[in-house]
Amino acid sequence: MSAEGCLDTDEERTWDAATLAFRLLDQQVERDVQASSGLPLTYYELLVLLSKADHRSLRMSELAEVTHTRPSRISHAVGKLAEGGFVERVHCESDRRSWFAKLTDKGVETLRTAGAEHVRSMRENMFDLLSPEQRAQLLDISRTLLDRLAPGTQDHATRVLRGL
Amino acid sequence: MSAEGCLDTDEERTWDAATLAFRLLDQQVERDVQASSGLPLTYYELLVLLSKADHRSLRMSELAEVTHTRPSRISHAVGKLAEGGFVERVHCESDRRSWFAKLTDKGVETLRTAGAEHVRSMRENMFDLLSPEQRAQLLDISRTLLDRLAPGTQDHATRVLRGL
DNA sequence: CAGGGATATTTCAGCGAGCAACTATTCAGC
DNA sequence: GCTGAATAGTTGCTCGCTGAAATATCCCTG
């Protein structure tokens, strides 16, 4: 009647708990960041990436690649961010198909306060709850998963952000 | 220039890795489940919950509570699932404000194949990659986070699914 | 047992993300 | 150089989720 699957009970519990925990974590941090900056978490993350890049700018395609999302999302998102004045589009001289998204001064300013709130929320909802061992374990587990889900990405991401 | 935040580098790395890993994991499993059943992962999860409940049915409000999402989502989702014939709405006699969503035979059948694919994907993208220690660590970490993000939920969920 | 506040659900409008189709530019080969 | 394939981005449409307002029913108090 009840046991529908061929699941190992322990696996199922782990899946359910982990899935729910990280969804709720994302949602909570999203609420906090949005309340402090007005920006959706994923938009805020784009600003963070730009702030770390040389000249505070990245190509649309680089943003899509680093975030593992579709070009159309970046196009929409940068459009909104540009409307809000957080970002400006800069035409690439060497390849005129390409555009840079460049963080504006307003973007930097917004990022300062939003970043503080992001850190606070991150700590409150995650790091303060975990022991140092658990943090290390989580990093290890996440990297293990990423090795399969986004192979060769960690190196690549830093390469992009350091200017190839 | 580059270091924008007051973040501990280790914390930032852990946050980035964990966030990305579990987002990609969700997306990958979603793709697999959708390819095999045509259902979004979150809709499939509703069917799983119903299959575990007494009489294969739960109140709308129970579905909302257990999944930690908004009633309006359940309303839309059950509407779609009912259109597809996976679920039927049953009016509650004792409280006529309330409706049950009840899994149909077609729903059970769909769930059989989708469930197999879900388990396969879960294993391929998660459990097969982790050591037994890591699985235990992840369960522990997830529960720690859930204690704060959804306090008193684990008991509650099982209570709902066992009929109060 | 009538009135009012709580509760269960639906409906509507708006947002972020993805897919597919389209435009514009670059590049490779003849 | 010119044609055609590949690449960079954008646009339009659909989908699932949320928040707020609306509807229906229940329950408590007087």
CSV table of C-alpha atoms (C1' of nucleotides) in Angstrom, one decimal:
chain,number,residue,atom,x,y,z
A,1,MET,CA,0.0,0.0,0.0
A,2,SER,CA,2.4,2.6,1.1
A,3,ALA,CA,5.9,1.5,0.0
A,4,GLU,CA,5.7,2.5,-3.7
A,5,GLY,CA,9.4,2.5,-4.7
A,6,CYS,CA,12.4,0.2,-4.7
A,7,LEU,CA,14.2,2.9,-2.8
A,8,ASP,CA,16.6,2.3,0.0
A,9,THR,CA,14.9,4.0,2.9
A,10,ASP,CA,18.1,5.8,3.9
A,11,GLU,CA,18.7,7.1,0.5
A,12,GLU,CA,15.2,8.4,0.3
A,13,ARG,CA,15.5,10.2,3.6
A,14,THR,CA,18.7,11.7,2.6
A,15,TRP,CA,17.4,12.8,-0.8
A,16,ASP,CA,14.3,14.3,0.7
A,17,ALA,CA,16.1,16.1,3.5
A,18,ALA,CA,18.9,17.5,1.3
A,19,THR,CA,16.6,18.6,-1.5
A,20,LEU,CA,14.2,20.3,0.9
A,21,ALA,CA,16.9,21.9,3.0
A,22,PHE,CA,18.8,23.5,0.0
A,23,ARG,CA,15.6,24.6,-1.6
A,24,LEU,CA,14.4,26.3,1.6
A,25,LEU,CA,17.9,27.7,2.1
A,26,ASP,CA,17.9,29.3,-1.3
A,27,GLN,CA,14.4,30.7,-0.8
A,28,GLN,CA,15.3,32.2,2.6
A,29,VAL,CA,18.4,33.8,1.4
A,30,GLU,CA,16.5,35.0,-1.7
A,31,ARG,CA,13.9,36.7,0.5
A,32,ASP,CA,16.6,38.4,2.6
A,33,VAL,CA,18.6,39.7,-0.4
A,34,GLN,CA,15.5,40.8,-2.2
A,35,ALA,CA,14.3,42.7,0.9
A,36,SER,CA,17.5,44.5,1.2
A,37,SER,CA,18.2,45.3,-2.4
A,38,GLY,CA,15.1,44.7,-4.4
A,39,LEU,CA,17.0,42.3,-6.6
A,40,PRO,CA,16.2,38.6,-7.1
A,41,LEU,CA,19.0,36.5,-5.8
A,42,THR,CA,20.1,35.3,-9.2
A,43,TYR,CA,20.3,38.9,-10.5
A,44,TYR,CA,22.4,39.8,-7.4
A,45,GLU,CA,24.7,36.9,-8.2
A,46,LEU,CA,25.3,38.4,-11.7
A,47,LEU,CA,26.4,41.6,-10.1
A,48,VAL,CA,28.7,39.7,-7.8
A,49,LEU,CA,30.4,38.0,-10.8
A,50,LEU,CA,30.8,41.3,-12.6
A,51,SER,CA,32.3,42.9,-9.5
A,52,LYS,CA,35.0,40.3,-9.4
A,53,ALA,CA,35.8,40.5,-13.1
A,54,ASP,CA,38.4,42.7,-14.7
A,55,HIS,CA,37.0,46.1,-15.6
A,56,ARG,CA,33.9,45.0,-13.7
A,57,SER,CA,32.6,43.6,-16.9
A,58,LEU,CA,31.9,40.2,-18.6
A,59,ARG,CA,30.6,39.1,-21.9
A,60,MET,CA,27.0,37.8,-22.0
A,61,SER,CA,28.3,34.4,-23.0
A,62,GLU,CA,30.7,34.4,-20.1
A,63,LEU,CA,27.9,35.1,-17.7
A,64,ALA,CA,25.8,32.3,-19.2
A,65,GLU,CA,28.7,29.9,-19.0
A,66,VAL,CA,29.8,30.7,-15.4
A,67,THR,CA,26.2,30.6,-14.1
A,68,HIS,CA,25.3,27.4,-16.1
A,69,THR,CA,22.2,29.0,-17.4
A,70,ARG,CA,20.9,29.8,-20.9
A,71,PRO,CA,21.9,32.9,-22.9
A,72,SER,CA,18.3,34.0,-23.1
A,73,ARG,CA,18.2,34.3,-19.3
A,74,ILE,CA,21.3,36.5,-19.3
A,75,SER,CA,19.8,38.6,-22.1
A,76,HIS,CA,16.6,39.2,-20.1
A,77,ALA,CA,18.4,39.6,-16.8
A,78,VAL,CA,21.0,42.1,-18.1
A,79,GLY,CA,18.1,44.0,-19.8
A,80,LYS,CA,16.3,44.4,-16.5
A,81,LEU,CA,19.5,45.3,-14.6
A,82,ALA,CA,20.4,47.9,-17.3
A,83,GLU,CA,16.9,49.4,-16.9
A,84,GLY,CA,17.5,49.7,-13.2
A,85,GLY,CA,20.9,51.3,-13.9
A,86,PHE,CA,22.9,48.7,-12.1
A,87,VAL,CA,24.7,47.6,-15.3
A,88,GLU,CA,25.4,49.1,-18.7
A,89,ARG,CA,25.9,47.3,-22.0
A,90,VAL,CA,29.2,48.0,-23.8
A,91,HIS,CA,29.7,47.0,-27.4
A,92,CYS,CA,32.8,44.8,-27.9
A,93,GLU,CA,35.1,46.4,-30.5
A,94,SER,CA,37.1,43.3,-31.4
A,95,ASP,CA,34.0,41.2,-32.0
A,96,ARG,CA,30.9,43.2,-32.8
A,97,ARG,CA,28.5,40.3,-32.2
A,98,SER,CA,29.5,40.5,-28.6
A,99,TRP,CA,28.4,42.7,-25.7
A,100,PHE,CA,29.8,43.3,-22.3
A,101,ALA,CA,27.7,43.9,-19.2
A,102,LYS,CA,29.6,46.4,-17.1
A,103,LEU,CA,28.8,47.2,-13.5
A,104,THR,CA,27.9,50.8,-12.9
A,105,ASP,CA,28.7,52.9,-9.9
A,106,LYS,CA,25.1,52.5,-8.7
A,107,GLY,CA,25.6,48.7,-9.2
A,108,VAL,CA,28.7,48.8,-7.0
A,109,GLU,CA,26.8,50.8,-4.3
A,110,THR,CA,23.8,48.4,-4.4
A,111,LEU,CA,26.1,45.5,-4.2
A,112,ARG,CA,27.8,46.8,-1.1
A,113,THR,CA,24.6,46.8,1.0
A,114,ALA,CA,23.1,43.7,-0.6
A,115,GLY,CA,26.4,41.9,-0.1
A,116,ALA,CA,26.4,42.6,3.6
A,117,GLU,CA,22.9,41.3,3.9
A,118,HIS,CA,23.7,38.2,1.8
A,119,VAL,CA,26.7,37.4,4.1
A,120,ARG,CA,24.5,37.9,7.1
A,121,SER,CA,21.7,35.6,5.8
A,122,MET,CA,24.2,33.0,4.7
A,123,ARG,CA,25.7,32.9,8.1
A,124,GLU,CA,22.4,32.9,10.0
A,125,ASN,CA,20.8,30.2,7.9
A,126,MET,CA,23.8,28.1,7.2
A,127,PHE,CA,27.3,28.6,8.6
A,128,ASP,CA,26.4,29.4,12.1
A,129,LEU,CA,24.4,26.2,12.3
A,130,LEU,CA,27.2,23.9,11.0
A,131,SER,CA,30.3,22.8,12.8
A,132,PRO,CA,33.7,23.4,11.1
A,133,GLU,CA,33.8,19.7,10.3
A,134,GLN,CA,30.4,19.9,8.7
A,135,ARG,CA,31.4,22.9,6.6
A,136,ALA,CA,34.4,21.1,5.3
A,137,GLN,CA,32.3,18.0,4.6
A,138,LEU,CA,29.7,20.0,2.7
A,139,LEU,CA,32.4,21.6,0.6
A,140,ASP,CA,33.8,18.2,-0.2
A,141,ILE,CA,30.4,16.7,-1.0
A,142,SER,CA,29.5,19.7,-3.2
A,143,ARG,CA,32.7,19.5,-5.1
A,144,THR,CA,32.2,15.8,-5.6
A,145,LEU,CA,28.8,16.4,-7.1
A,146,LEU,CA,30.0,19.3,-9.2
A,147,ASP,CA,32.7,17.1,-10.7
A,148,ARG,CA,29.9,15.2,-12.4
A,149,LEU,CA,27.3,17.8,-12.9
A,150,ALA,CA,29.6,20.5,-14.2
A,151,PRO,CA,32.9,18.8,-15.1
A,152,GLY,CA,36.0,21.0,-15.2
A,153,THR,CA,34.1,24.0,-14.1
A,154,GLN,CA,35.9,25.1,-11.0
A,155,ASP,CA,39.1,25.8,-12.9
A,156,HIS,CA,37.2,27.3,-15.8
A,157,ALA,CA,35.2,29.7,-13.7
A,158,THR,CA,38.3,31.2,-12.0
A,159,ARG,CA,39.9,31.3,-15.4
A,160,VAL,CA,37.1,33.4,-16.8
A,161,LEU,CA,37.1,35.7,-13.8
A,162,ARG,CA,40.8,36.3,-13.9
A,163,GLY,CA,40.6,37.2,-17.6
A,164,LEU,CA,41.4,33.9,-19.3
B,1,MET,CA,39.4,46.0,-7.0
B,2,SER,CA,38.3,42.4,-6.8
B,3,ALA,CA,37.6,41.5,-3.2
B,4,GLU,CA,34.2,43.1,-2.8
B,5,GLY,CA,32.9,41.5,0.4
B,6,CYS,CA,33.8,40.9,3.9
B,7,LEU,CA,33.4,37.2,3.3
B,8,ASP,CA,35.5,34.5,4.6
B,9,THR,CA,37.0,32.9,1.5
B,10,ASP,CA,36.3,29.4,2.7
B,11,GLU,CA,32.7,30.3,3.5
B,12,GLU,CA,32.2,31.8,0.1
B,13,ARG,CA,33.6,28.8,-1.7
B,14,THR,CA,31.4,26.5,0.3
B,15,TRP,CA,28.3,28.6,-0.4
B,16,ASP,CA,29.1,28.8,-4.1
B,17,ALA,CA,29.8,25.2,-4.5
B,18,ALA,CA,26.9,23.9,-2.4
B,19,THR,CA,24.4,26.3,-4.0
B,20,LEU,CA,25.5,25.5,-7.5
B,21,ALA,CA,25.7,21.7,-6.9
B,22,PHE,CA,22.2,21.4,-5.5
B,23,ARG,CA,20.7,23.6,-8.1
B,24,LEU,CA,22.3,21.6,-10.9
B,25,LEU,CA,21.4,18.3,-9.2
B,26,ASP,CA,17.7,19.4,-9.0
B,27,GLN,CA,17.8,20.5,-12.7
B,28,GLN,CA,19.4,17.2,-13.8
B,29,VAL,CA,16.9,15.0,-11.9
B,30,GLU,CA,14.1,17.2,-13.2
B,31,ARG,CA,15.2,16.7,-16.8
B,32,ASP,CA,15.3,12.9,-16.2
B,33,VAL,CA,12.0,12.7,-14.5
B,34,GLN,CA,10.3,14.9,-17.0
B,35,ALA,CA,11.8,13.0,-19.9
B,36,SER,CA,10.4,9.7,-18.5
B,37,SER,CA,7.0,10.9,-17.3
B,38,GLY,CA,6.3,14.3,-18.9
B,39,LEU,CA,5.8,15.7,-15.4
B,40,PRO,CA,7.8,18.5,-13.7
B,41,LEU,CA,9.7,17.2,-10.8
B,42,THR,CA,7.6,19.1,-8.3
B,43,TYR,CA,4.4,17.7,-9.7
B,44,TYR,CA,5.9,14.2,-9.6
B,45,GLU,CA,6.7,14.8,-5.9
B,46,LEU,CA,3.1,15.6,-5.2
B,47,LEU,CA,2.1,12.2,-6.7
B,48,VAL,CA,4.7,10.5,-4.5
B,49,LEU,CA,3.2,12.1,-1.4
B,50,LEU,CA,-0.3,11.0,-2.4
B,51,SER,CA,0.9,7.5,-3.0
B,52,LYS,CA,2.2,7.3,0.5
B,53,ALA,CA,-0.9,8.7,2.2
B,54,ASP,CA,-3.9,6.8,3.4
B,55,HIS,CA,-6.4,6.3,0.7
B,56,ARG,CA,-3.8,7.7,-1.7
B,57,SER,CA,-5.3,11.1,-1.0
B,58,LEU,CA,-4.4,14.3,0.9
B,59,ARG,CA,-6.1,17.6,1.5
B,60,MET,CA,-4.8,20.6,-0.5
B,61,SER,CA,-3.7,22.3,2.7
B,62,GLU,CA,-1.8,19.2,3.7
B,63,LEU,CA,0.0,19.1,0.4
B,64,ALA,CA,0.9,22.8,0.8
B,65,GLU,CA,2.2,22.3,4.3
B,66,VAL,CA,4.3,19.2,3.7
B,67,THR,CA,5.9,20.7,0.6
B,68,HIS,CA,6.4,24.1,2.2
B,69,THR,CA,4.9,25.9,-0.7
B,70,ARG,CA,1.9,28.1,-1.1
B,71,PRO,CA,-1.7,26.9,-1.4
B,72,SER,CA,-2.1,28.7,-4.7
B,73,ARG,CA,0.7,26.5,-6.2
B,74,ILE,CA,-1.1,23.3,-5.0
B,75,SER,CA,-4.3,24.6,-6.5
B,76,HIS,CA,-2.7,25.1,-9.9
B,77,ALA,CA,-0.7,22.0,-9.7
B,78,VAL,CA,-3.6,19.7,-8.8
B,79,GLY,CA,-5.6,21.4,-11.5
B,80,LYS,CA,-3.0,20.4,-14.1
B,81,LEU,CA,-2.6,16.9,-12.6
B,82,ALA,CA,-6.4,16.4,-12.7
B,83,GLU,CA,-6.5,17.6,-16.3
B,84,GLY,CA,-4.0,15.0,-17.1
B,85,GLY,CA,-6.0,12.3,-15.2
B,86,PHE,CA,-3.3,11.6,-12.7
B,87,VAL,CA,-5.4,12.8,-9.8
B,88,GLU,CA,-9.0,13.5,-9.0
B,89,ARG,CA,-10.6,16.0,-6.7
B,90,VAL,CA,-12.8,14.6,-4.0
B,91,HIS,CA,-15.0,16.9,-1.9
B,92,CYS,CA,-14.5,16.5,1.8
B,93,GLU,CA,-17.8,15.6,3.5
B,94,SER,CA,-16.9,16.6,7.0
B,95,ASP,CA,-15.6,20.0,6.0
B,96,ARG,CA,-17.0,21.3,2.7
B,97,ARG,CA,-14.4,24.0,2.3
B,98,SER,CA,-11.9,21.3,1.9
B,99,TRP,CA,-10.9,19.1,-1.1
B,100,PHE,CA,-8.9,16.0,-1.3
B,101,ALA,CA,-6.5,15.2,-4.2
B,102,LYS,CA,-6.7,11.5,-4.8
B,103,LEU,CA,-4.3,9.6,-6.9
B,104,THR,CA,-6.0,7.8,-9.8
B,105,ASP,CA,-5.0,4.4,-11.2
B,106,LYS,CA,-3.3,6.2,-14.1
B,107,GLY,CA,-1.4,8.3,-11.5
B,108,VAL,CA,-0.2,5.1,-9.8
B,109,GLU,CA,0.9,3.7,-13.2
B,110,THR,CA,2.7,6.8,-14.2
B,111,LEU,CA,4.3,6.9,-10.8
B,112,ARG,CA,5.7,3.4,-11.2
B,113,THR,CA,7.8,4.3,-14.3
B,114,ALA,CA,8.6,7.8,-13.2
B,115,GLY,CA,9.7,6.5,-9.8
B,116,ALA,CA,12.1,4.1,-11.3
B,117,GLU,CA,13.6,6.8,-13.4
B,118,HIS,CA,13.8,9.1,-10.4
B,119,VAL,CA,15.6,6.5,-8.3
B,120,ARG,CA,18.0,5.8,-11.2
B,121,SER,CA,18.8,9.5,-11.7
B,122,MET,CA,19.1,10.1,-8.0
B,123,ARG,CA,21.7,7.3,-7.7
B,124,GLU,CA,23.6,8.3,-10.9
B,125,ASN,CA,23.8,11.9,-10.0
B,126,MET,CA,24.2,11.7,-6.2
B,127,PHE,CA,24.4,8.5,-4.3
B,128,ASP,CA,26.8,6.6,-6.5
B,129,LEU,CA,29.2,9.5,-6.3
B,130,LEU,CA,29.2,9.7,-2.5
B,131,SER,CA,30.9,7.5,0.0
B,132,PRO,CA,28.7,6.0,2.8
B,133,GLU,CA,30.3,8.5,5.2
B,134,GLN,CA,29.4,11.4,2.9
B,135,ARG,CA,25.8,10.2,2.6
B,136,ALA,CA,25.6,10.1,6.4
B,137,GLN,CA,27.2,13.5,6.7
B,138,LEU,CA,24.9,15.0,4.1
B,139,LEU,CA,21.8,13.7,5.9
B,140,ASP,CA,23.1,15.1,9.2
B,141,ILE,CA,23.9,18.5,7.6
B,142,SER,CA,20.5,18.6,5.9
B,143,ARG,CA,18.7,17.9,9.1
B,144,THR,CA,20.7,20.5,10.9
B,145,LEU,CA,19.6,23.1,8.4
B,146,LEU,CA,16.0,21.9,8.4
B,147,ASP,CA,15.8,22.3,12.1
B,148,ARG,CA,16.1,26.0,11.5
B,149,LEU,CA,14.5,26.4,8.1
B,150,ALA,CA,11.4,24.3,8.8
B,151,PRO,CA,11.4,23.7,12.6
B,152,GLY,CA,9.5,20.6,13.8
B,153,THR,CA,8.7,19.5,10.3
B,154,GLN,CA,10.2,16.0,10.1
B,155,ASP,CA,7.9,14.7,12.8
B,156,HIS,CA,5.0,16.7,11.4
B,157,ALA,CA,5.4,15.4,7.9
B,158,THR,CA,5.3,11.8,9.0
B,159,ARG,CA,2.4,12.6,11.2
B,160,VAL,CA,0.4,13.9,8.2
B,161,LEU,CA,1.4,11.0,6.0
B,162,ARG,CA,0.3,8.5,8.7
B,163,GLY,CA,-3.1,10.1,9.1
B,164,LEU,CA,-2.5,12.6,11.9
C,1,DC,C1',-29.2,31.3,16.0
C,2,DA,C1',-27.2,35.6,13.9
C,3,DG,C1',-22.8,38.1,13.1
C,4,DG,C1',-18.0,38.1,12.7
C,5,DG,C1',-13.6,36.3,12.5
C,6,DA,C1',-10.9,32.4,11.1
C,7,DT,C1',-9.9,28.8,7.7
C,8,DA,C1',-9.7,26.3,2.9
C,9,DT,C1',-9.3,27.1,-1.6
C,10,DT,C1',-9.4,29.4,-6.0
C,11,DT,C1',-8.4,33.2,-9.2
C,12,DC,C1',-5.7,36.8,-11.2
C,13,DA,C1',-1.6,39.4,-12.3
C,14,DG,C1',3.3,39.5,-12.6
C,15,DC,C1',8.0,37.5,-12.5
C,16,DG,C1',12.1,34.6,-13.6
C,17,DA,C1',13.7,30.7,-16.5
C,18,DG,C1',13.8,27.8,-20.6
C,19,DC,C1',13.1,26.6,-25.6
C,20,DA,C1',12.7,27.8,-30.3
C,21,DA,C1',13.0,30.9,-33.9
C,22,DC,C1',15.3,34.9,-35.6
C,23,DT,C1',19.1,38.6,-36.6
C,24,DA,C1',23.7,39.9,-37.0
C,25,DT,C1',28.5,39.1,-37.3
C,26,DT,C1',32.6,36.2,-37.9
C,27,DC,C1',35.2,32.7,-40.0
C,28,DA,C1',36.7,28.8,-43.1
C,29,DG,C1',37.2,27.0,-47.7
C,30,DC,C1',37.0,27.2,-52.4
D,1,DG,C1',36.3,38.0,-52.4
D,2,DC,C1',32.1,35.2,-51.8
D,3,DT,C1',29.2,31.7,-50.0
D,4,DG,C1',27.8,29.0,-46.2
D,5,DA,C1',28.5,27.2,-41.6
D,6,DA,C1',29.3,28.5,-36.9
D,7,DT,C1',28.8,31.8,-33.2
D,8,DA,C1',26.7,35.9,-30.1
D,9,DG,C1',22.6,37.8,-28.7
D,10,DT,C1',17.8,38.9,-28.7
D,11,DT,C1',12.8,38.2,-28.9
D,12,DG,C1',8.4,35.8,-28.2
D,13,DC,C1',5.9,32.3,-26.0
D,14,DT,C1',5.0,29.0,-22.4
D,15,DC,C1',5.5,27.3,-17.8
D,16,DG,C1',5.6,27.0,-12.7
D,17,DC,C1',5.6,29.8,-8.5
D,18,DT,C1',4.2,33.7,-5.7
D,19,DG,C1',1.3,37.3,-3.4
D,20,DA,C1',-3.0,39.5,-3.0
D,21,DA,C1',-7.7,39.6,-3.5
D,22,DA,C1',-12.0,37.1,-3.8
D,23,DT,C1',-15.2,33.2,-2.4
D,24,DA,C1',-17.1,29.7,0.4
D,25,DT,C1',-17.6,27.4,4.6
D,26,DC,C1',-16.9,26.8,9.4
D,27,DC,C1',-16.9,28.0,14.2
D,28,DC,C1',-17.3,30.9,18.3
D,29,DT,C1',-19.5,34.3,21.0
D,30,DG,C1',-23.2,36.7,22.7
